Coordinates of C-alpha atoms and ligand atoms in Angstrom, one line a residue:
M1 CA -11.3 67.3 30.0
P2 CA -13.2 64.5 31.8
H3 CA -11.0 62.1 33.7
A4 CA -10.5 58.8 31.8
F5 CA -10.3 55.7 33.9
R6 CA -8.1 52.7 33.6
Q7 CA -5.4 54.4 31.5
Y8 CA -2.4 52.2 31.9
Q9 CA 0.0 53.6 29.4
D10 CA 1.1 56.2 32.0
A11 CA 0.6 53.8 34.9
P12 CA 2.6 54.5 38.0
D13 CA 5.5 52.1 38.6
H14 CA 3.8 50.1 41.3
V15 CA 0.9 49.2 38.8
F16 CA 3.4 48.2 36.1
D17 CA 5.4 46.1 38.7
L18 CA 2.3 44.4 39.8
Y19 CA 1.4 43.3 36.3
A20 CA 4.9 42.3 35.5
V21 CA 4.9 39.7 38.3
N22 CA 1.2 38.8 37.8
H23 CA 1.7 38.0 34.1
A24 CA 4.9 36.1 34.7
R25 CA 3.6 33.9 37.5
Q26 CA -0.1 33.2 36.8
T27 CA 0.3 29.8 35.2
F28 CA -2.1 26.9 34.8
E29 CA -0.3 25.1 37.6
F30 CA -0.2 28.0 40.0
V31 CA -4.0 28.5 39.6
G32 CA -4.6 24.8 40.2
E33 CA -2.6 25.0 43.4
K34 CA -4.4 28.1 44.7
R35 CA -7.9 26.7 43.9
A36 CA -7.0 23.6 45.8
E37 CA -5.6 25.5 48.7
Y38 CA -8.7 27.7 49.2
A39 CA -11.4 25.2 48.1
P40 CA -12.0 24.0 51.7
L41 CA -13.0 27.5 52.8
S42 CA -11.2 26.9 56.1
K43 CA -9.5 30.2 56.7
R44 CA -12.1 31.9 58.8
V45 CA -15.8 31.9 59.8
M46 CA -17.3 35.4 59.8
S47 CA -20.3 37.4 58.6
V48 CA -20.3 39.4 55.4
W49 CA -20.2 42.6 57.4
Q50 CA -17.2 41.4 59.4
A51 CA -15.5 40.6 56.2
M52 CA -16.1 44.2 55.0
E53 CA -14.6 45.5 58.2
F54 CA -11.7 43.0 57.9
L55 CA -11.0 44.2 54.4
N56 CA -10.9 47.8 55.3
S57 CA -7.2 48.0 55.9
F58 CA -6.4 47.0 52.3
V59 CA -5.5 49.5 49.5
D60 CA -5.6 48.0 46.0
E61 CA -2.3 48.6 44.2
S62 CA -3.6 47.6 40.8
D63 CA -6.1 50.5 40.6
P64 CA -4.6 53.6 39.1
D65 CA -7.8 55.6 40.0
S66 CA -8.6 55.1 43.6
D67 CA -7.0 55.1 47.1
L68 CA -10.4 55.0 48.9
P69 CA -10.8 52.6 51.8
Q70 CA -12.4 49.4 50.4
I71 CA -15.5 49.6 52.6
Q72 CA -16.2 53.0 50.9
H73 CA -15.7 51.5 47.5
L74 CA -18.2 48.7 48.3
L75 CA -20.8 51.0 49.8
Q76 CA -20.5 53.5 47.0
T77 CA -20.9 50.8 44.4
A78 CA -24.0 49.4 46.1
E79 CA -25.5 52.9 46.6
R80 CA -25.1 53.8 42.9
I81 CA -26.7 50.5 41.9
R82 CA -29.6 51.1 44.4
K83 CA -30.1 54.7 43.2
A84 CA -30.3 53.5 39.6
G85 CA -33.3 51.4 40.6
H86 CA -31.8 47.9 40.2
P87 CA -33.1 44.9 42.1
D88 CA -31.8 43.7 45.5
W89 CA -29.6 40.9 44.1
F90 CA -27.7 43.5 42.0
V91 CA -27.3 45.9 45.0
V92 CA -26.0 43.1 47.2
T93 CA -23.6 42.1 44.5
G94 CA -22.2 45.6 44.4
L95 CA -21.8 45.5 48.2
I96 CA -19.8 42.3 48.2
H97 CA -18.1 42.2 44.9
D98 CA -14.5 42.9 46.1
L99 CA -14.6 41.0 49.4
G100 CA -12.3 38.4 47.9
K101 CA -9.5 40.9 48.4
I102 CA -9.2 39.5 51.9
L103 CA -6.9 37.0 50.2
H104 CA -4.2 39.6 50.7
L105 CA -4.9 39.6 54.5
F106 CA -4.5 35.8 54.4
G107 CA -0.9 36.5 53.1
E108 CA -1.4 36.4 49.3
P109 CA 0.7 39.0 47.4
Q110 CA -1.3 41.6 45.5
W111 CA -0.4 40.1 42.1
A112 CA -2.4 37.0 43.2
V113 CA -5.4 39.1 44.5
V114 CA -6.1 42.1 42.2
G115 CA -5.8 43.3 38.7
D116 CA -7.4 42.1 35.5
T117 CA -8.0 38.4 35.2
F118 CA -7.6 36.1 32.1
P119 CA -7.8 32.4 31.3
V120 CA -4.7 30.3 31.9
G121 CA -4.1 27.0 30.1
C122 CA -4.4 28.6 26.6
A123 CA -2.8 31.4 24.7
F124 CA -3.0 34.9 26.3
H125 CA -5.2 37.1 24.1
E126 CA -3.5 40.3 22.9
S127 CA -6.2 42.4 24.4
V128 CA -5.3 41.5 28.0
V129 CA -3.9 44.5 29.7
M130 CA 0.0 44.9 29.4
H131 CA 0.1 41.9 27.2
G132 CA 3.8 42.3 26.5
L133 CA 4.6 41.4 30.1
F134 CA 3.6 37.7 29.5
D135 CA 7.0 37.2 28.0
G136 CA 8.3 35.8 31.4
N137 CA 5.4 33.3 31.8
P138 CA 6.7 29.7 31.4
D139 CA 3.3 28.6 30.0
L140 CA 4.1 30.6 26.9
Q141 CA 6.8 28.0 26.0
D142 CA 4.6 25.0 26.9
P143 CA 2.9 23.4 23.9
R144 CA 0.0 22.2 26.1
Y145 CA -0.9 25.8 27.0
N146 CA 0.3 28.1 24.3
T147 CA -2.3 27.5 21.5
R148 CA -5.6 29.3 21.0
Y149 CA -7.6 26.6 22.8
G150 CA -4.8 25.1 24.9
V151 CA -6.4 22.5 27.3
Y152 CA -9.9 23.5 26.4
R153 CA -12.5 22.7 23.7
P154 CA -14.0 25.4 21.5
N155 CA -16.9 27.1 23.3
C156 CA -16.6 24.8 26.3
G157 CA -18.0 27.5 28.6
L158 CA -16.1 29.6 31.2
D159 CA -17.1 27.3 34.0
L160 CA -14.6 24.8 32.7
V161 CA -11.9 27.5 32.2
R162 CA -9.3 28.3 34.9
M163 CA -9.0 32.0 35.3
S164 CA -5.9 33.7 36.7
W165 CA -6.1 33.5 40.5
G166 CA -7.5 36.5 42.4
H167 CA -10.3 38.0 44.4
D168 CA -13.0 37.2 41.8
E169 CA -12.7 33.4 41.7
Y170 CA -12.1 33.2 45.4
L171 CA -15.2 35.2 46.3
Y172 CA -17.2 33.1 43.8
Q173 CA -16.2 30.0 45.8
V174 CA -17.4 31.6 49.0
V175 CA -20.8 32.8 47.9
R176 CA -21.8 30.4 45.1
E177 CA -24.6 28.8 47.1
Y178 CA -26.3 32.0 48.0
L179 CA -26.7 34.2 44.9
P180 CA -28.5 33.9 41.6
E181 CA -26.3 33.1 38.5
E182 CA -26.4 36.6 37.2
A183 CA -24.8 37.8 40.5
L184 CA -22.3 35.0 40.5
A185 CA -21.2 35.9 37.0
I186 CA -20.5 39.5 38.1
V187 CA -18.6 38.3 41.2
R188 CA -16.5 35.8 39.1
Y189 CA -15.8 37.8 36.0
H190 CA -15.9 41.5 36.9
S191 CA -12.1 41.7 36.4
F192 CA -12.1 39.8 33.1
Y193 CA -11.8 43.1 31.1
S194 CA -10.5 41.6 27.9
A195 CA -13.7 39.6 27.6
H196 CA -16.4 42.0 28.9
Q197 CA -14.8 45.2 27.4
H198 CA -13.1 43.9 24.3
G199 CA -15.0 40.7 23.4
A200 CA -11.9 38.5 23.7
Y201 CA -12.1 34.8 24.4
D202 CA -15.5 34.4 22.8
Y203 CA -14.2 31.1 21.4
L204 CA -14.2 29.7 25.0
M205 CA -17.6 31.1 25.9
N206 CA -20.9 29.3 25.5
K207 CA -24.4 30.6 25.1
S208 CA -25.0 30.9 28.8
D209 CA -21.8 32.9 29.3
H210 CA -22.9 35.3 26.6
A211 CA -26.3 35.8 28.3
L212 CA -24.7 36.4 31.7
F213 CA -22.0 38.8 30.4
K214 CA -24.8 41.2 29.7
Y215 CA -25.0 41.6 33.5
V216 CA -21.2 41.6 33.9
R217 CA -21.0 44.6 31.5
S218 CA -23.9 46.4 33.1
F219 CA -22.0 46.2 36.4
Q220 CA -18.9 48.0 35.1
P221 CA -20.0 51.7 35.3
F222 CA -21.0 51.2 38.9
D223 CA -17.6 49.7 39.8
L224 CA -15.4 52.3 38.3
Y225 CA -16.6 55.8 39.0
S226 CA -16.1 56.0 42.7
K227 CA -13.4 58.5 43.3
A228 CA -15.6 61.6 42.8
D229 CA -18.3 60.4 45.2
A230 CA -18.8 61.7 48.7
L231 CA -17.7 59.5 51.6
I232 CA -20.5 57.4 53.0
D233 CA -21.3 57.5 56.7
V234 CA -20.8 53.7 57.3
E235 CA -22.8 53.5 60.5
A236 CA -25.7 55.4 59.1
V237 CA -26.2 53.0 56.2
R238 CA -25.3 49.9 58.1
P239 CA -28.8 48.9 59.3
F240 CA -30.1 49.0 55.7
Y241 CA -27.3 46.9 54.3
E242 CA -27.2 44.4 57.2
D243 CA -30.9 43.9 56.5
L244 CA -30.2 43.4 52.8
L245 CA -27.4 40.9 53.5
A246 CA -29.7 38.9 55.8
R247 CA -32.0 38.3 52.9
F248 CA -29.3 36.5 50.9
F249 CA -26.7 35.1 53.4
P250 CA -26.6 33.1 56.6
D251 CA -25.3 34.9 59.7
E252 CA -21.8 33.5 59.2
L253 CA -20.0 32.2 56.1
A254 CA -17.0 30.0 55.6
W255 CA -14.1 31.9 54.0
Ligands
LIG301 FE1 -12.8 43.8 41.9
LIG302 FE1 -14.5 47.0 42.7

């Protein structure tokens, strides 16, 4: 039988534990604090390639499928997109999409870095992974936040919606000036599974979001199926990818 990815009902304890804390502590207020803390991008100055090397010590505890080094996951994702014949902006997006996980190396716990993301400030949709674990979230008792729309207006557009804090939103803040909007949508919403896989929260999305989610969905197969791939010789492909990066980014970025 082919291996099915993202099966959480038999998730190992550490995946369950991560979501238990994530769902209890990702509140509207918490996300506001984290956005403000990281908005100045004053943690480090480094190139994209340096960030890839910096990230390499990190193993994602939310992923039941992969214990690959992160640089391999990034290169494998980019290589699959390249081999499928997609344009440069898509390949470079694959290459960088998880660099926001350096949040963990800045001291953030994994529950505030990885895992599926979802809107805060309104009711948690039942299609969010491990939905039952939201019971401990104080926003569930707060009448400002526990209705369908919460603090938002119908179809206000995701740009106005606070997503649970993690590597997606953080990396979006770092690269927003350098990539086209399709790429930015992939960076910002690739962990928003309830929306791009189950169609949830369409009542917060606007026309532009729906158009961009076509790209977010098309990215998913390239992100998931990495475990079976052969390890990539990093130094062999490095010149090609440094060249590609130079077409989109300055030598150094503020992180
Ligand atoms: Fe990711
Ligand atoms: Fe990924």
